[in-house]
Amino acid sequence: MEKQTTYIPTAADFMDMWRHLNYLAHMHGIVQSALSHHGNKGSDWMHYYLFRNNYETVGQSLLEYCLLQMLDVAATDQFSDFDLTGYALEPSTDEPEEDGTVVRQALMEEDIFHLQSFYSLQEVKTKLPRLIKAQGKLKVLVLPAYDLDKMSKCLRYIEETLFAQEELQGEYIVLLGRLTPHNEVSWGYRLYDKEGASDLLMMQELVEEND
């Protein structure tokens, strides 16, 4: 049986999803929930913001919802602690799932994208080489920017490592998350591919862009 063509999201697809995710988080009070649960120090607020909130379905976070609905990408059972591996989904069927939180069967075993966080320079040095070697056309790295000096060192090391590759395979997005003085979430990001790196862009308050 011939394999069905697998949809692979691009960096542009992912960033559109990311903007929508932050817009929904604002509209549904998830930012405020994250801060009330964990405060605005360190990175625990972001951990809750992306992975530990329940959105519409118990056990499903807003990020998982957006991945499924907007990118048609499933999360494996490693969907926790910013350690996500993505697969393309089978076409939807009319048969209801036994459990609403069950992710549909992956269409093929090849990873199509990865999402992972790095909280320290040592963690970047340990995990980044494995991430570069892993299968997948789109790899997203999240750096909580609660400590700008640490974040800058991590970003510099990531860039040096990626630029040291003979030819970069696929696309990489580095996301830099921070809280604004008004306790909204703002993201900086940089895109890397075989053509080089984009200029560092700061996504200002995303809710304003979507209003």
C-alpha positions as YAML, in Angstrom:
chain: A
units: angstrom
residues:
- id: 1
  name: MET
  ca: [0.00, 0.00, 0.00]
- id: 2
  name: GLU
  ca: [1.41, 3.37, -1.00]
- id: 3
  name: LYS
  ca: [2.13, 5.75, 1.83]
- id: 4
  name: GLN
  ca: [0.02, 8.86, 2.03]
- id: 5
  name: THR
  ca: [1.87, 12.13, 1.61]
- id: 6
  name: THR
  ca: [2.64, 13.55, 5.02]
- id: 7
  name: TYR
  ca: [1.89, 17.17, 5.77]
- id: 8
  name: ILE
  ca: [4.91, 18.87, 7.28]
- id: 9
  name: PRO
  ca: [4.31, 22.29, 8.85]
- id: 10
  name: THR
  ca: [6.72, 25.06, 7.91]
- id: 11
  name: ALA
  ca: [8.15, 27.70, 10.22]
- id: 12
  name: ALA
  ca: [5.59, 30.17, 8.85]
- id: 13
  name: ASP
  ca: [2.77, 27.72, 9.64]
- id: 14
  name: PHE
  ca: [4.08, 27.28, 13.16]
- id: 15
  name: MET
  ca: [4.40, 31.01, 13.82]
- id: 16
  name: ASP
  ca: [0.81, 31.58, 12.68]
- id: 17
  name: MET
  ca: [-0.27, 28.89, 15.14]
- id: 18
  name: TRP
  ca: [1.91, 30.43, 17.87]
- id: 19
  name: ARG
  ca: [0.28, 33.85, 17.44]
- id: 20
  name: HIS
  ca: [-3.15, 32.27, 17.67]
- id: 21
  name: LEU
  ca: [-2.15, 30.29, 20.75]
- id: 22
  name: ASN
  ca: [-1.13, 33.46, 22.56]
- id: 23
  name: TYR
  ca: [-4.27, 35.25, 21.48]
- id: 24
  name: LEU
  ca: [-6.42, 32.43, 22.89]
- id: 25
  name: ALA
  ca: [-4.36, 32.34, 26.07]
- id: 26
  name: HIS
  ca: [-5.07, 36.03, 26.57]
- id: 27
  name: MET
  ca: [-8.78, 35.68, 25.80]
- id: 28
  name: HIS
  ca: [-9.24, 32.73, 28.16]
- id: 29
  name: GLY
  ca: [-7.26, 34.18, 31.07]
- id: 30
  name: ILE
  ca: [-4.49, 31.60, 30.95]
- id: 31
  name: VAL
  ca: [-1.80, 34.23, 31.48]
- id: 32
  name: GLN
  ca: [-3.48, 35.34, 34.70]
- id: 33
  name: SER
  ca: [-3.94, 31.73, 35.79]
- id: 34
  name: ALA
  ca: [-0.27, 31.01, 35.22]
- id: 35
  name: LEU
  ca: [0.78, 34.01, 37.31]
- id: 36
  name: SER
  ca: [-1.70, 33.23, 40.09]
- id: 37
  name: HIS
  ca: [-0.43, 29.66, 40.29]
- id: 38
  name: HIS
  ca: [3.29, 30.36, 40.01]
- id: 39
  name: GLY
  ca: [4.01, 34.10, 40.15]
- id: 40
  name: ASN
  ca: [6.21, 35.83, 37.60]
- id: 41
  name: LYS
  ca: [9.62, 34.70, 38.84]
- id: 42
  name: GLY
  ca: [11.63, 31.97, 37.16]
- id: 43
  name: SER
  ca: [10.06, 29.86, 34.42]
- id: 44
  name: ASP
  ca: [7.29, 27.95, 36.22]
- id: 45
  name: TRP
  ca: [4.67, 30.38, 34.92]
- id: 46
  name: MET
  ca: [5.63, 29.55, 31.34]
- id: 47
  name: HIS
  ca: [5.61, 25.85, 32.04]
- id: 48
  name: TYR
  ca: [2.01, 26.15, 33.22]
- id: 49
  name: TYR
  ca: [1.10, 28.62, 30.47]
- id: 50
  name: LEU
  ca: [2.05, 26.20, 27.69]
- id: 51
  name: PHE
  ca: [1.64, 22.73, 29.15]
- id: 52
  name: ARG
  ca: [-0.19, 22.52, 32.44]
- id: 53
  name: ASN
  ca: [-3.38, 24.48, 31.83]
- id: 54
  name: ASN
  ca: [-6.47, 22.53, 30.86]
- id: 55
  name: TYR
  ca: [-8.24, 23.87, 27.80]
- id: 56
  name: GLU
  ca: [-11.78, 22.68, 27.05]
- id: 57
  name: THR
  ca: [-10.83, 19.03, 27.53]
- id: 58
  name: VAL
  ca: [-9.33, 17.67, 30.74]
- id: 59
  name: GLY
  ca: [-5.73, 16.70, 30.10]
- id: 60
  name: GLN
  ca: [-5.44, 18.79, 26.95]
- id: 61
  name: SER
  ca: [-3.43, 21.98, 27.10]
- id: 62
  name: LEU
  ca: [-4.04, 24.99, 24.91]
- id: 63
  name: LEU
  ca: [-0.82, 24.27, 23.04]
- id: 64
  name: GLU
  ca: [-1.91, 20.72, 22.27]
- id: 65
  name: TYR
  ca: [-5.28, 22.00, 21.12]
- id: 66
  name: CYS
  ca: [-3.64, 24.48, 18.73]
- id: 67
  name: LEU
  ca: [-1.22, 21.89, 17.38]
- id: 68
  name: LEU
  ca: [-4.09, 19.54, 16.63]
- id: 69
  name: GLN
  ca: [-6.54, 22.09, 15.29]
- id: 70
  name: MET
  ca: [-4.27, 24.45, 13.39]
- id: 71
  name: LEU
  ca: [-1.33, 22.29, 12.31]
- id: 72
  name: ASP
  ca: [-2.99, 18.86, 12.32]
- id: 73
  name: VAL
  ca: [-0.03, 17.56, 14.29]
- id: 74
  name: ALA
  ca: [-0.22, 15.07, 17.12]
- id: 75
  name: ALA
  ca: [1.85, 14.90, 20.28]
- id: 76
  name: THR
  ca: [3.36, 11.65, 21.45]
- id: 77
  name: ASP
  ca: [3.27, 10.39, 25.02]
- id: 78
  name: GLN
  ca: [6.37, 12.51, 25.65]
- id: 79
  name: PHE
  ca: [4.18, 15.60, 25.55]
- id: 80
  name: SER
  ca: [5.44, 17.16, 28.77]
- id: 81
  name: ASP
  ca: [8.30, 19.24, 30.10]
- id: 82
  name: PHE
  ca: [8.81, 20.94, 26.74]
- id: 83
  name: ASP
  ca: [9.86, 17.61, 25.25]
- id: 84
  name: LEU
  ca: [7.44, 17.10, 22.40]
- id: 85
  name: THR
  ca: [7.86, 15.08, 19.25]
- id: 86
  name: GLY
  ca: [5.33, 15.69, 16.51]
- id: 87
  name: TYR
  ca: [3.78, 13.33, 14.00]
- id: 88
  name: ALA
  ca: [1.35, 13.86, 11.16]
- id: 89
  name: LEU
  ca: [-2.15, 12.62, 11.92]
- id: 90
  name: GLU
  ca: [-4.26, 10.16, 10.04]
- id: 91
  name: PRO
  ca: [-7.26, 11.68, 8.29]
- id: 92
  name: SER
  ca: [-10.16, 12.23, 10.68]
- id: 93
  name: THR
  ca: [-12.76, 9.48, 10.83]
- id: 94
  name: ASP
  ca: [-16.44, 9.60, 11.66]
- id: 95
  name: GLU
  ca: [-15.98, 7.05, 14.42]
- id: 96
  name: PRO
  ca: [-15.83, 8.69, 17.86]
- id: 97
  name: GLU
  ca: [-12.74, 8.13, 19.95]
- id: 98
  name: GLU
  ca: [-13.14, 6.12, 23.13]
- id: 99
  name: ASP
  ca: [-11.35, 8.81, 25.09]
- id: 100
  name: GLY
  ca: [-11.52, 12.46, 24.11]
- id: 101
  name: THR
  ca: [-7.92, 13.01, 25.21]
- id: 102
  name: VAL
  ca: [-6.49, 10.22, 23.07]
- id: 103
  name: VAL
  ca: [-4.35, 11.46, 20.22]
- id: 104
  name: ARG
  ca: [-5.11, 9.83, 16.89]
- id: 105
  name: GLN
  ca: [-2.72, 7.18, 15.63]
- id: 106
  name: ALA
  ca: [0.38, 8.58, 13.98]
- id: 107
  name: LEU
  ca: [0.41, 8.13, 10.24]
- id: 108
  name: MET
  ca: [4.07, 7.25, 10.07]
- id: 109
  name: GLU
  ca: [6.95, 6.80, 12.46]
- id: 110
  name: GLU
  ca: [9.10, 9.60, 11.11]
- id: 111
  name: ASP
  ca: [9.19, 12.64, 13.39]
- id: 112
  name: ILE
  ca: [8.15, 15.78, 11.58]
- id: 113
  name: PHE
  ca: [8.95, 18.36, 14.22]
- id: 114
  name: HIS
  ca: [10.29, 18.76, 17.73]
- id: 115
  name: LEU
  ca: [9.56, 21.29, 20.45]
- id: 116
  name: GLN
  ca: [11.90, 21.55, 23.39]
- id: 117
  name: SER
  ca: [12.89, 24.05, 26.06]
- id: 118
  name: PHE
  ca: [16.33, 24.88, 27.38]
- id: 119
  name: TYR
  ca: [16.64, 26.41, 30.84]
- id: 120
  name: SER
  ca: [20.41, 26.67, 31.10]
- id: 121
  name: LEU
  ca: [23.51, 26.81, 28.95]
- id: 122
  name: GLN
  ca: [24.53, 23.37, 30.18]
- id: 123
  name: GLU
  ca: [21.18, 21.99, 29.07]
- id: 124
  name: VAL
  ca: [21.67, 23.56, 25.63]
- id: 125
  name: LYS
  ca: [25.12, 21.98, 25.34]
- id: 126
  name: THR
  ca: [23.74, 18.58, 26.30]
- id: 127
  name: LYS
  ca: [20.52, 18.50, 24.27]
- id: 128
  name: LEU
  ca: [21.18, 20.60, 21.18]
- id: 129
  name: PRO
  ca: [23.52, 18.12, 19.41]
- id: 130
  name: ARG
  ca: [20.89, 15.38, 19.80]
- id: 131
  name: LEU
  ca: [18.19, 17.70, 18.52]
- id: 132
  name: ILE
  ca: [20.26, 18.56, 15.43]
- id: 133
  name: LYS
  ca: [20.75, 14.87, 14.63]
- id: 134
  name: ALA
  ca: [17.09, 13.96, 15.23]
- id: 135
  name: GLN
  ca: [14.69, 13.43, 12.34]
- id: 136
  name: GLY
  ca: [12.33, 16.27, 11.60]
- id: 137
  name: LYS
  ca: [12.00, 19.21, 9.24]
- id: 138
  name: LEU
  ca: [10.96, 21.77, 11.87]
- id: 139
  name: LYS
  ca: [12.59, 22.14, 15.29]
- id: 140
  name: VAL
  ca: [11.43, 24.72, 17.81]
- id: 141
  name: LEU
  ca: [13.57, 25.75, 20.79]
- id: 142
  name: VAL
  ca: [12.00, 27.68, 23.66]
- id: 143
  name: LEU
  ca: [14.16, 29.87, 25.90]
- id: 144
  name: PRO
  ca: [12.36, 31.40, 28.90]
- id: 145
  name: ALA
  ca: [13.78, 34.92, 29.05]
- id: 146
  name: TYR
  ca: [13.42, 35.42, 32.81]
- id: 147
  name: ASP
  ca: [17.18, 35.95, 32.99]
- id: 148
  name: LEU
  ca: [18.30, 38.00, 29.99]
- id: 149
  name: ASP
  ca: [21.99, 37.33, 30.54]
- id: 150
  name: LYS
  ca: [21.47, 33.55, 30.63]
- id: 151
  name: MET
  ca: [19.16, 33.75, 27.65]
- id: 152
  name: SER
  ca: [21.74, 35.72, 25.63]
- id: 153
  name: LYS
  ca: [24.47, 33.15, 26.37]
- id: 154
  name: CYS
  ca: [22.15, 30.30, 25.35]
- id: 155
  name: LEU
  ca: [21.17, 32.06, 22.13]
- id: 156
  name: ARG
  ca: [24.80, 32.78, 21.26]
- id: 157
  name: TYR
  ca: [25.77, 29.14, 21.80]
- id: 158
  name: ILE
  ca: [22.79, 27.92, 19.74]
- id: 159
  name: GLU
  ca: [23.77, 30.21, 16.87]
- id: 160
  name: GLU
  ca: [27.42, 29.16, 16.95]
- id: 161
  name: THR
  ca: [26.42, 25.50, 16.94]
- id: 162
  name: LEU
  ca: [23.91, 25.84, 14.12]
- id: 163
  name: PHE
  ca: [26.26, 27.93, 11.98]
- id: 164
  name: ALA
  ca: [28.99, 25.32, 12.49]
- id: 165
  name: GLN
  ca: [26.94, 22.76, 10.54]
- id: 166
  name: GLU
  ca: [28.10, 22.15, 7.00]
- id: 167
  name: GLU
  ca: [24.52, 22.58, 5.81]
- id: 168
  name: LEU
  ca: [21.58, 23.04, 8.14]
- id: 169
  name: GLN
  ca: [18.81, 20.55, 7.47]
- id: 170
  name: GLY
  ca: [15.25, 21.78, 7.90]
- id: 171
  name: GLU
  ca: [14.14, 24.88, 9.76]
- id: 172
  name: TYR
  ca: [14.83, 25.98, 13.35]
- id: 173
  name: ILE
  ca: [12.88, 28.54, 15.36]
- id: 174
  name: VAL
  ca: [14.24, 29.93, 18.62]
- id: 175
  name: LEU
  ca: [11.48, 31.45, 20.76]
- id: 176
  name: LEU
  ca: [12.31, 33.85, 23.59]
- id: 177
  name: GLY
  ca: [9.38, 34.22, 25.98]
- id: 178
  name: ARG
  ca: [8.99, 37.03, 28.46]
- id: 179
  name: LEU
  ca: [6.37, 38.80, 30.54]
- id: 180
  name: THR
  ca: [5.70, 42.44, 29.75]
- id: 181
  name: PRO
  ca: [5.31, 45.07, 32.50]
- id: 182
  name: HIS
  ca: [1.56, 44.63, 31.99]
- id: 183
  name: ASN
  ca: [1.82, 40.88, 32.64]
- id: 184
  name: GLU
  ca: [1.15, 39.82, 29.08]
- id: 185
  name: VAL
  ca: [3.33, 37.39, 27.18]
- id: 186
  name: SER
  ca: [5.61, 38.67, 24.44]
- id: 187
  name: TRP
  ca: [7.87, 36.55, 22.25]
- id: 188
  name: GLY
  ca: [11.08, 37.24, 20.43]
- id: 189
  name: TYR
  ca: [12.03, 34.74, 17.77]
- id: 190
  name: ARG
  ca: [14.70, 33.95, 15.23]
- id: 191
  name: LEU
  ca: [14.50, 31.63, 12.26]
- id: 192
  name: TYR
  ca: [17.42, 29.56, 10.99]
- id: 193
  name: ASP
  ca: [17.60, 27.47, 7.82]
- id: 194
  name: LYS
  ca: [20.13, 26.54, 5.15]
- id: 195
  name: GLU
  ca: [19.93, 30.10, 3.79]
- id: 196
  name: GLY
  ca: [21.12, 31.57, 7.09]
- id: 197
  name: ALA
  ca: [19.35, 33.40, 9.91]
- id: 198
  name: SER
  ca: [16.58, 35.96, 9.91]
- id: 199
  name: ASP
  ca: [16.94, 39.18, 11.85]
- id: 200
  name: LEU
  ca: [15.88, 38.90, 15.45]
- id: 201
  name: LEU
  ca: [12.30, 40.10, 15.65]
- id: 202
  name: MET
  ca: [10.41, 40.95, 18.79]
- id: 203
  name: MET
  ca: [6.77, 40.03, 18.62]
- id: 204
  name: GLN
  ca: [5.18, 42.76, 20.67]
- id: 205
  name: GLU
  ca: [2.07, 42.06, 22.67]
- id: 206
  name: LEU
  ca: [0.44, 39.48, 20.43]
- id: 207
  name: VAL
  ca: [-3.04, 40.28, 21.62]
- id: 208
  name: GLU
  ca: [-2.64, 43.75, 20.16]
- id: 209
  name: GLU
  ca: [-1.66, 42.26, 16.80]
- id: 210
  name: ASN
  ca: [-4.78, 40.10, 16.82]
- id: 211
  name: ASP
  ca: [-7.24, 42.74, 18.08]
...
